[in-house]
Coordinates of C-alpha atoms (C1' of nucleotides) in Angstrom, one line a residue:
Chain A
L19 CA 135.8 112.3 78.4
T20 CA 136.1 112.6 82.2
P21 CA 135.8 108.5 83.5
A22 CA 136.2 105.9 81.4
Q23 CA 136.6 102.9 83.3
Q24 CA 136.5 100.2 80.9
R25 CA 136.7 100.7 77.1
A26 CA 135.6 98.2 74.4
R27 CA 138.5 97.2 72.3
A28 CA 138.6 98.6 68.6
R29 CA 137.8 96.7 65.5
R30 CA 140.5 95.4 63.4
G31 CA 140.9 99.0 61.3
E32 CA 140.1 100.9 64.4
G33 CA 143.1 101.4 65.7
P34 CA 144.0 104.9 65.0
Q35 CA 140.6 105.9 66.6
L36 CA 142.5 105.6 70.0
R37 CA 145.3 107.9 68.9
E38 CA 142.4 110.7 69.0
E39 CA 140.6 109.5 72.3
I40 CA 143.8 109.4 73.8
L41 CA 144.3 113.3 72.5
D42 CA 141.4 114.1 73.9
A43 CA 141.6 113.0 77.3
A44 CA 145.4 114.7 77.2
E45 CA 143.6 117.9 76.7
A46 CA 140.8 117.4 78.7
L47 CA 143.2 116.8 81.7
L48 CA 145.2 120.1 81.3
V49 CA 141.9 121.8 80.9
R50 CA 140.6 120.1 83.9
T51 CA 143.8 120.3 86.0
A52 CA 145.4 123.4 84.8
S53 CA 148.5 121.7 85.5
E54 CA 151.0 120.2 82.9
D55 CA 152.4 118.2 85.1
A56 CA 149.2 116.4 86.3
V57 CA 149.5 115.0 82.3
S58 CA 151.0 111.5 82.7
I59 CA 151.0 108.9 80.4
R60 CA 149.4 106.8 83.3
A61 CA 146.7 109.6 84.1
V62 CA 145.8 109.7 80.6
A63 CA 145.4 106.2 80.3
E64 CA 143.2 106.1 83.3
A65 CA 140.9 108.6 81.5
V66 CA 140.3 107.2 78.2
G67 CA 140.1 103.6 80.3
V68 CA 143.2 101.6 78.9
T69 CA 146.4 100.5 80.5
P70 CA 149.5 102.9 80.4
P71 CA 151.2 100.7 77.5
S72 CA 148.8 101.1 75.5
I73 CA 149.5 104.3 75.2
Y74 CA 153.3 103.5 72.9
R75 CA 151.4 101.7 70.4
H76 CA 150.1 105.3 69.2
F77 CA 152.9 107.3 70.1
E78 CA 156.4 107.0 70.3
D79 CA 157.3 108.4 74.0
K80 CA 155.4 111.3 76.1
T81 CA 157.1 114.1 74.3
H82 CA 155.6 112.9 71.3
L83 CA 152.2 113.1 73.2
L84 CA 152.4 116.6 74.5
F85 CA 154.0 118.1 71.0
E86 CA 150.5 116.5 69.4
V87 CA 148.2 118.8 71.7
C88 CA 150.8 121.1 70.9
V89 CA 150.3 121.2 67.8
R90 CA 146.5 121.0 67.6
S91 CA 146.4 124.0 69.5
F92 CA 148.7 125.9 67.7
G93 CA 146.7 125.4 64.8
R94 CA 143.2 126.4 66.7
L95 CA 145.1 129.5 67.9
A96 CA 146.3 130.6 63.9
D97 CA 142.7 129.8 62.9
E98 CA 141.3 132.3 65.0
V99 CA 143.4 134.5 64.1
V100 CA 142.7 133.9 60.6
A101 CA 139.0 134.5 61.5
A102 CA 139.3 137.8 63.3
E103 CA 140.7 139.2 59.8
V104 CA 138.7 142.0 57.9
P105 CA 138.8 141.7 54.3
G106 CA 140.5 145.2 52.8
D107 CA 140.8 146.8 56.1
P108 CA 144.6 145.8 57.5
I109 CA 144.5 148.0 60.6
A110 CA 141.0 146.8 61.7
T111 CA 142.1 143.1 60.8
L112 CA 145.1 143.7 63.2
A113 CA 143.3 145.1 65.8
A114 CA 140.6 142.5 65.6
Q115 CA 144.0 139.6 65.5
A116 CA 145.0 141.1 68.3
R117 CA 141.9 140.7 70.8
A118 CA 141.7 137.1 69.5
Y119 CA 145.1 136.5 70.4
V120 CA 144.4 137.7 74.1
R121 CA 141.0 136.3 73.9
F122 CA 142.4 132.8 73.0
G123 CA 144.9 133.2 75.9
T124 CA 143.2 133.9 78.6
E125 CA 140.2 131.3 77.6
H126 CA 142.9 128.8 77.7
P127 CA 145.8 129.3 79.8
E128 CA 147.2 126.1 80.3
H129 CA 147.6 125.4 76.2
Y130 CA 148.9 129.1 76.1
R131 CA 151.6 128.3 79.0
I132 CA 152.5 125.5 77.4
M133 CA 152.6 126.9 74.0
F134 CA 154.8 130.1 74.5
M135 CA 155.7 129.8 78.5
G136 CA 157.1 126.7 78.8
N137 CA 160.5 125.4 78.5
Q138 CA 161.1 124.7 74.6
E139 CA 162.7 120.9 74.8
L140 CA 159.4 119.6 75.3
T141 CA 158.8 119.9 72.0
P142 CA 160.7 118.6 69.1
A143 CA 163.4 120.3 67.0
Q144 CA 161.1 120.8 64.0
Y145 CA 158.3 122.6 66.0
A146 CA 160.4 125.8 66.5
E147 CA 160.0 126.2 62.5
E148 CA 156.9 125.5 62.3
L149 CA 155.9 128.1 64.7
L150 CA 156.8 131.0 62.4
T151 CA 155.0 129.4 59.0
E152 CA 152.9 131.5 57.0
N153 CA 150.2 129.8 58.3
S154 CA 151.0 129.8 62.1
A155 CA 149.4 132.8 64.1
F156 CA 152.4 134.8 64.3
G157 CA 152.7 134.0 60.7
R158 CA 149.0 135.4 59.9
V159 CA 149.9 138.7 62.1
V160 CA 153.2 139.3 59.6
S161 CA 151.2 138.9 56.8
T162 CA 148.9 141.5 58.2
V163 CA 151.7 144.0 59.5
R164 CA 153.1 143.4 55.6
E165 CA 149.8 145.4 54.4
V166 CA 150.0 147.8 57.0
L167 CA 153.2 148.9 56.0
A168 CA 152.4 148.4 51.9
S169 CA 148.9 150.9 52.9
G170 CA 151.5 153.4 53.4
R171 CA 149.6 154.8 57.0
A172 CA 152.7 153.5 58.9
R173 CA 155.6 155.8 59.8
P174 CA 158.9 155.9 57.8
E175 CA 160.7 154.6 60.7
V176 CA 158.4 151.6 60.8
V177 CA 158.4 150.7 57.6
E178 CA 162.4 151.3 57.4
A179 CA 162.7 148.6 60.1
G180 CA 161.0 146.0 58.1
E181 CA 157.9 144.3 58.6
L182 CA 159.6 141.9 61.2
Q183 CA 160.7 143.9 63.6
A184 CA 157.0 145.8 63.0
S185 CA 155.3 142.6 63.6
L186 CA 157.5 141.5 66.8
L187 CA 156.4 144.6 68.2
V188 CA 152.7 143.8 67.6
W189 CA 153.3 140.0 69.4
A190 CA 155.8 141.5 71.9
N191 CA 152.3 143.8 72.6
V192 CA 149.8 140.9 72.9
H193 CA 151.6 138.1 73.9
G194 CA 153.2 140.8 76.7
L195 CA 149.6 141.3 78.1
T196 CA 148.3 137.7 77.9
S197 CA 151.0 136.1 79.2
L198 CA 151.1 138.4 82.0
L199 CA 147.4 137.5 82.8
V200 CA 148.1 133.8 82.6
A201 CA 151.0 133.9 84.8
K202 CA 149.4 136.0 87.8
P203 CA 145.8 135.7 87.3
N204 CA 144.9 136.8 91.2
L205 CA 146.3 140.0 90.7
P206 CA 144.4 143.0 90.8
W207 CA 144.3 144.0 87.3
P208 CA 142.2 146.3 85.8
D209 CA 139.5 145.8 83.5
R210 CA 140.6 143.2 81.0
D211 CA 138.4 144.3 77.9
A212 CA 139.8 147.9 78.2
T213 CA 143.3 147.2 78.8
V214 CA 143.2 144.8 75.9
E215 CA 141.7 147.9 74.0
H216 CA 144.0 150.7 75.2
L217 CA 146.9 148.4 74.7
I218 CA 145.9 147.9 70.7
D219 CA 145.3 151.3 70.6
R220 CA 148.6 152.5 72.2
C221 CA 150.6 150.1 69.8
L222 CA 149.2 151.2 66.7
H223 CA 149.5 155.0 67.5
G224 CA 153.3 153.8 67.8
I225 CA 153.0 152.2 64.5
L226 CA 150.8 154.4 62.1
R227 CA 151.7 158.0 60.6
Chain B
L17 CA 179.5 126.6 94.9
T18 CA 179.7 123.7 92.9
P19 CA 180.7 120.2 94.4
A20 CA 181.0 119.9 98.2
Q21 CA 181.5 116.4 99.5
Q22 CA 181.4 117.3 103.2
R23 CA 181.1 120.3 105.1
A24 CA 182.5 121.0 108.8
R25 CA 179.8 121.3 110.9
A26 CA 178.6 125.0 112.2
R27 CA 179.5 126.0 115.6
R28 CA 177.0 127.0 118.1
G29 CA 175.3 130.4 117.3
E30 CA 176.2 129.8 113.4
G31 CA 173.7 127.7 112.3
P32 CA 172.2 130.5 110.3
Q33 CA 174.9 130.6 108.1
L34 CA 174.0 127.7 105.9
R35 CA 170.8 129.0 105.3
E36 CA 172.7 131.2 103.0
E37 CA 174.8 128.5 101.3
I38 CA 171.0 126.6 101.0
L39 CA 170.2 129.4 99.2
D40 CA 173.4 130.1 97.0
A41 CA 173.4 126.4 96.5
A42 CA 170.0 126.5 94.9
E43 CA 170.5 129.5 92.9
A44 CA 173.2 127.9 91.8
L45 CA 171.6 124.7 90.9
L46 CA 169.1 126.9 88.6
V47 CA 171.9 128.8 87.0
R48 CA 173.7 125.7 86.1
T49 CA 171.0 123.6 84.6
A50 CA 168.6 125.5 83.7
S51 CA 165.8 124.0 85.0
E52 CA 163.8 124.8 87.5
D53 CA 162.9 120.8 88.2
A54 CA 166.5 120.1 89.1
V55 CA 166.2 122.0 92.3
S56 CA 165.1 119.3 94.5
I57 CA 165.8 119.5 98.0
R58 CA 168.3 116.3 97.6
A59 CA 170.1 118.0 95.0
V60 CA 170.6 121.0 96.7
A61 CA 171.3 119.4 100.1
E62 CA 174.1 117.6 98.2
A63 CA 175.5 120.8 96.4
V64 CA 176.2 122.4 99.7
G65 CA 177.3 119.0 101.0
V66 CA 174.6 118.3 103.5
T67 CA 172.1 115.6 104.2
P68 CA 168.3 115.9 102.8
P69 CA 167.2 116.2 106.3
S70 CA 169.3 119.5 107.3
I71 CA 167.2 121.8 104.6
Y72 CA 164.2 121.1 106.9
R73 CA 166.2 122.8 110.1
H74 CA 166.3 125.8 107.7
F75 CA 163.1 125.8 105.7
E76 CA 159.9 124.3 106.3
D77 CA 159.3 122.6 103.1
K78 CA 160.5 123.1 99.5
T79 CA 157.7 125.8 98.3
H80 CA 159.4 128.0 100.7
L81 CA 162.9 127.9 99.7
L82 CA 162.0 128.2 96.3
F83 CA 160.2 131.2 97.3
E84 CA 163.2 132.5 98.9
V85 CA 165.4 132.2 96.3
C86 CA 162.1 133.8 94.2
V87 CA 162.4 137.4 96.7
R88 CA 166.1 137.7 96.3
S89 CA 165.6 137.6 92.8
F90 CA 163.0 139.7 92.8
G91 CA 165.3 142.5 95.0
R92 CA 167.9 142.0 92.4
L93 CA 165.9 143.3 89.7
A94 CA 164.2 146.2 91.6
D95 CA 167.9 147.2 92.3
E96 CA 168.7 147.1 88.7
V97 CA 165.8 149.5 87.9
V98 CA 166.5 151.8 90.3
A99 CA 170.0 151.7 89.1
A100 CA 168.8 152.7 85.8
E101 CA 167.5 156.0 87.0
V102 CA 168.1 159.3 85.4
P103 CA 167.5 162.1 88.0
G104 CA 165.2 164.7 86.0
D105 CA 164.3 163.0 83.3
P106 CA 161.8 160.7 83.4
I107 CA 161.2 159.6 79.7
A108 CA 165.2 158.6 80.0
T109 CA 164.6 157.1 82.8
L110 CA 161.7 155.0 81.4
A111 CA 163.7 153.6 78.7
A112 CA 166.8 153.1 80.5
Q113 CA 164.2 150.9 82.9
A114 CA 163.5 149.0 79.8
R115 CA 166.7 148.3 78.9
A116 CA 167.5 147.0 82.5
Y117 CA 164.9 144.6 82.5
V118 CA 165.2 142.9 79.2
R119 CA 168.7 142.9 80.0
F120 CA 168.1 141.1 83.4
G121 CA 165.5 138.8 81.7
T122 CA 168.2 137.6 79.5
E123 CA 171.2 137.0 81.6
H124 CA 168.8 135.3 84.3
P125 CA 166.1 133.3 81.8
E126 CA 165.7 130.4 84.7
H127 CA 165.3 133.5 87.3
Y128 CA 162.9 135.0 85.1
R129 CA 160.9 131.8 84.0
I130 CA 160.5 131.1 87.9
M131 CA 159.5 134.9 88.3
F132 CA 157.1 135.8 86.0
M133 CA 156.3 132.7 83.6
G134 CA 155.5 129.7 86.4
N135 CA 152.7 128.7 88.1
Q136 CA 151.8 131.1 90.4
E137 CA 151.0 128.3 93.3
L138 CA 155.2 127.9 93.4
T139 CA 155.2 130.7 95.8
P140 CA 152.9 131.5 99.3
A141 CA 149.8 134.4 99.0
Q142 CA 151.9 137.1 100.2
Y143 CA 154.1 137.1 97.5
A144 CA 151.4 138.3 94.9
E145 CA 150.7 141.7 96.9
E146 CA 155.0 142.0 97.4
L147 CA 154.9 142.3 93.6
L148 CA 153.4 144.9 93.1
T149 CA 155.3 147.1 96.1
E150 CA 156.3 150.4 95.7
N151 CA 159.8 148.8 96.0
S152 CA 159.7 146.4 93.4
A153 CA 160.5 146.6 89.8
F154 CA 157.2 146.9 88.7
G155 CA 156.6 149.6 91.5
R156 CA 159.2 151.7 90.1
V157 CA 158.1 151.9 86.8
V158 CA 154.9 153.1 88.0
S159 CA 156.7 155.7 89.5
T160 CA 158.5 156.5 86.6
V161 CA 155.3 156.5 84.3
R162 CA 153.8 159.2 87.0
E163 CA 156.4 161.2 86.6
V164 CA 156.4 161.1 82.8
L165 CA 151.9 161.7 83.0
A166 CA 153.3 165.0 85.5
S167 CA 155.7 166.2 83.0
G168 CA 152.6 167.3 80.4
R169 CA 154.7 165.3 77.1
A170 CA 152.1 162.3 77.3
R171 CA 148.8 162.4 75.2
P172 CA 145.9 163.3 76.5
E173 CA 143.9 159.8 76.5
V174 CA 147.1 158.2 78.0
V175 CA 146.8 160.6 80.9
E176 CA 143.1 159.9 80.7
A177 CA 143.5 156.1 81.3
G178 CA 145.6 156.3 84.3
E179 CA 149.1 155.6 85.9
L180 CA 148.3 152.0 86.0
Q181 CA 147.1 151.4 82.7
A182 CA 150.2 153.3 81.4
S183 CA 152.6 151.3 83.3
L184 CA 151.0 148.2 82.4
L185 CA 151.3 149.0 78.8
V186 CA 155.2 149.3 79.4
W187 CA 155.1 146.4 81.5
A188 CA 153.7 144.3 79.2
N189 CA 155.8 145.9 76.2
V190 CA 159.2 144.5 77.8
H191 CA 158.0 141.6 79.5
G192 CA 156.1 140.5 76.1
L193 CA 159.6 140.6 74.4
T194 CA 161.3 139.8 77.5
S195 CA 159.5 136.4 77.8
L196 CA 159.5 135.6 74.0
L197 CA 163.2 135.4 74.2
V198 CA 163.6 133.7 77.5
A199 CA 160.5 130.8 76.1
K200 CA 162.0 130.5 72.6
P201 CA 165.8 131.1 72.4
N202 CA 166.6 129.3 69.4
L203 CA 163.6 131.3 67.4
P204 CA 165.9 132.8 64.6
W205 CA 165.3 136.4 66.1
P206 CA 166.6 139.9 64.4
D207 CA 169.4 141.6 66.8
R208 CA 168.2 141.7 70.6
D209 CA 169.5 145.0 70.9
A210 CA 168.1 146.8 67.9
T211 CA 164.9 145.2 68.9
V212 CA 164.7 146.6 72.3
E213 CA 165.6 150.5 70.9
H214 CA 162.8 149.8 68.5
L215 CA 160.5 148.6 70.8
I216 CA 161.0 151.2 73.6
D217 CA 160.9 153.9 71.1
R218 CA 157.5 153.0 69.6
C219 CA 156.2 152.5 73.0
L220 CA 157.0 155.9 74.0
H221 CA 155.6 157.2 70.7
G222 CA 152.4 155.4 71.6
I223 CA 152.7 157.4 74.9
L224 CA 154.0 160.8 74.3
R225 CA 152.5 163.7 72.2
Chain C
dT10 C1' 131.8 76.3 54.2
dG11 C1' 135.2 75.3 57.7
dT12 C1' 140.1 75.6 59.2
dA13 C1' 145.0 77.6 60.4
dC14 C1' 147.2 81.2 61.0
dA15 C1' 148.9 86.2 61.0
dT16 C1' 148.2 90.3 62.3
dC17 C1' 146.2 93.3 65.5
dA18 C1' 144.7 95.7 69.8
dG19 C1' 145.5 95.9 74.1
dT20 C1' 147.1 93.6 78.9
dG21 C1' 149.6 92.5 83.6
dA22 C1' 153.1 92.8 85.6
dA23 C1' 157.1 94.4 86.7
dC24 C1' 161.6 97.6 86.3
dG25 C1' 164.3 101.1 88.5
dC26 C1' 164.4 105.9 89.4
dG27 C1' 164.0 110.2 92.4
dC28 C1' 161.4 112.7 94.5
dG29 C1' 159.5 115.3 99.6
dT30 C1' 159.2 114.4 103.9
dT31 C1' 159.7 111.9 108.4
dC32 C1' 161.6 110.2 112.4
dA33 C1' 164.6 108.7 116.4
dC34 C1' 169.0 109.2 117.1
dT35 C1' 174.1 110.9 118.1
dG36 C1' 177.5 113.6 119.0
dA37 C1' 179.8 118.3 119.7
dT38 C1' 179.1 123.0 121.6
dG39 C1' 178.5 125.9 125.2
dT40 C1' 176.5 126.9 130.1
dA41 C1' 175.2 126.6 135.0
dC42 C1' 176.2 125.4 139.3
Chain D
dT11 C1' 188.1 124.6 138.0
dG12 C1' 185.4 120.8 137.3
dT13 C1' 181.3 118.5 135.5
dA14 C1' 176.6 117.6 134.8
dC15 C1' 173.5 119.1 131.3
dA16 C1' 170.5 121.3 128.1
dT17 C1' 170.9 122.7 123.5
dC18 C1' 171.7 123.3 119.1
dA19 C1' 173.8 121.2 114.0
dG20 C1' 173.6 117.5 111.6
dT21 C1' 172.8 112.2 110.5
dG22 C1' 170.8 107.7 108.8
dA23 C1' 167.6 104.8 107.4
dA24 C1' 163.3 104.2 106.1
dC25 C1' 158.4 105.6 104.2
dG26 C1' 155.2 105.6 100.8
dC27 C1' 154.8 108.2 96.5
dG28 C1' 153.8 108.5 91.0
dC29 C1' 156.8 108.4 87.0
dG30 C1' 158.2 106.3 82.2
dT31 C1' 159.2 102.4 80.1
dT32 C1' 159.1 97.5 78.9
dC33 C1' 158.7 92.9 78.4
dA34 C1' 156.5 88.5 77.3
dC35 C1' 151.5 87.3 77.0
dT36 C1' 146.7 86.9 75.5
dG37 C1' 142.5 87.1 73.1
dA38 C1' 139.8 88.6 69.9
dT39 C1' 139.7 89.5 63.9
dG40 C1' 139.9 88.7 60.0
dT41 C1' 142.1 86.3 56.3
dA42 C1' 143.9 82.5 52.7
dC43 C1' 143.6 77.9 51.2

DNA sequence: TGTACATCAGTGAACGCGCGTTCACTGATGTAC
DNA sequence: TGTACATCAGTGAACGCGCGTTCACTGATGTAC
């Protein structure tokens, strides 16, 4: 998807196919340039091999285009968090989900930046609610935390504070580490994996009896 | 510092005074508009009551101007973290510093965004090192953690992992919560103070024996 | 089987905008003689 | 005490840029009769 100087015109019913190519190009541009600013309507159009006005046949405006890119990313993060589940072992699941979360963020820093570190006006209002849905990454963590609390292995004060507080705790931990790594990649961090394991370890010790 | 349509020309030795006014205006603009993009050379010049080229007499370019704004903010955050110290009680100090940190971030969200959530190229290279200096907010936290570890009240595995890992743990916690609040102010968060206390509580439980 | 026509995908040119930055300048201020 | 002059703070006009978006259009594609 790097340079496409010209592009064959789509046949009658095949217009929507360009829509996907636009999203792919926008995402590729984001990854390649590692800069949200580089994802302009014009740059996306050029990458796809089309003129700028064509974009508007498929997306209302730039905000909606970027929003769609976000939606895909949120879906992919959720997929990875789900894939990390260890059936029947909520504590192992929580640790694995934490690892998956940090990995996603460090492997896709610009996605992560847009998703969790940008100004929220970048995306339509609906998105704030979607973020906390049952199927979102955070929603899956809440489910896991709920199982941990129900397993009887959590400290009483954590149970009392409720699953939302406990989930926020976990989220703050993994997001905190992830976003520091994303925002300041050049600081002299200690070994990433060791840091992640230590963080998960301490976080679980704070939650479990 | 809101609108200054015209401005008296400074006397001979008083040029450097405009420099401070420019910084104040840039910061006020940042706070008022809550958007980094709104802080343009032209907007700052207008706020100060001066033409754009004047800025270049005091700052090499836009990056250096924004960098100076950052330096001030880092200094102020460090001051607040220092002010939170409780002499002779490193554990109480750690909790108080965590509270001060989160408060700073939520009260100055746009500063916080620039300092810890933006793209790092915004600031000269020297800044990465300065960030971890003894006198920085993080440097103060490292000091406090060092005292906690030395006090004999920390868990052996935390002592073994070292003060840097333990400090990162604390930083990831408070930064994680702060940056979520800053990035997603419109999500239905539970009560902020209760969340902060719970977070500090659990974090300390993970560290102390 | 042939033709008129509606639809659809995409184009080319232009709009107005705000931006960072440069350049040659102006005119007040202080200093040296 | 008066005057020539260097310095300093700031100006006015312009540069080139890339941007999001709009508008009237073109020409291929499929469909109806």
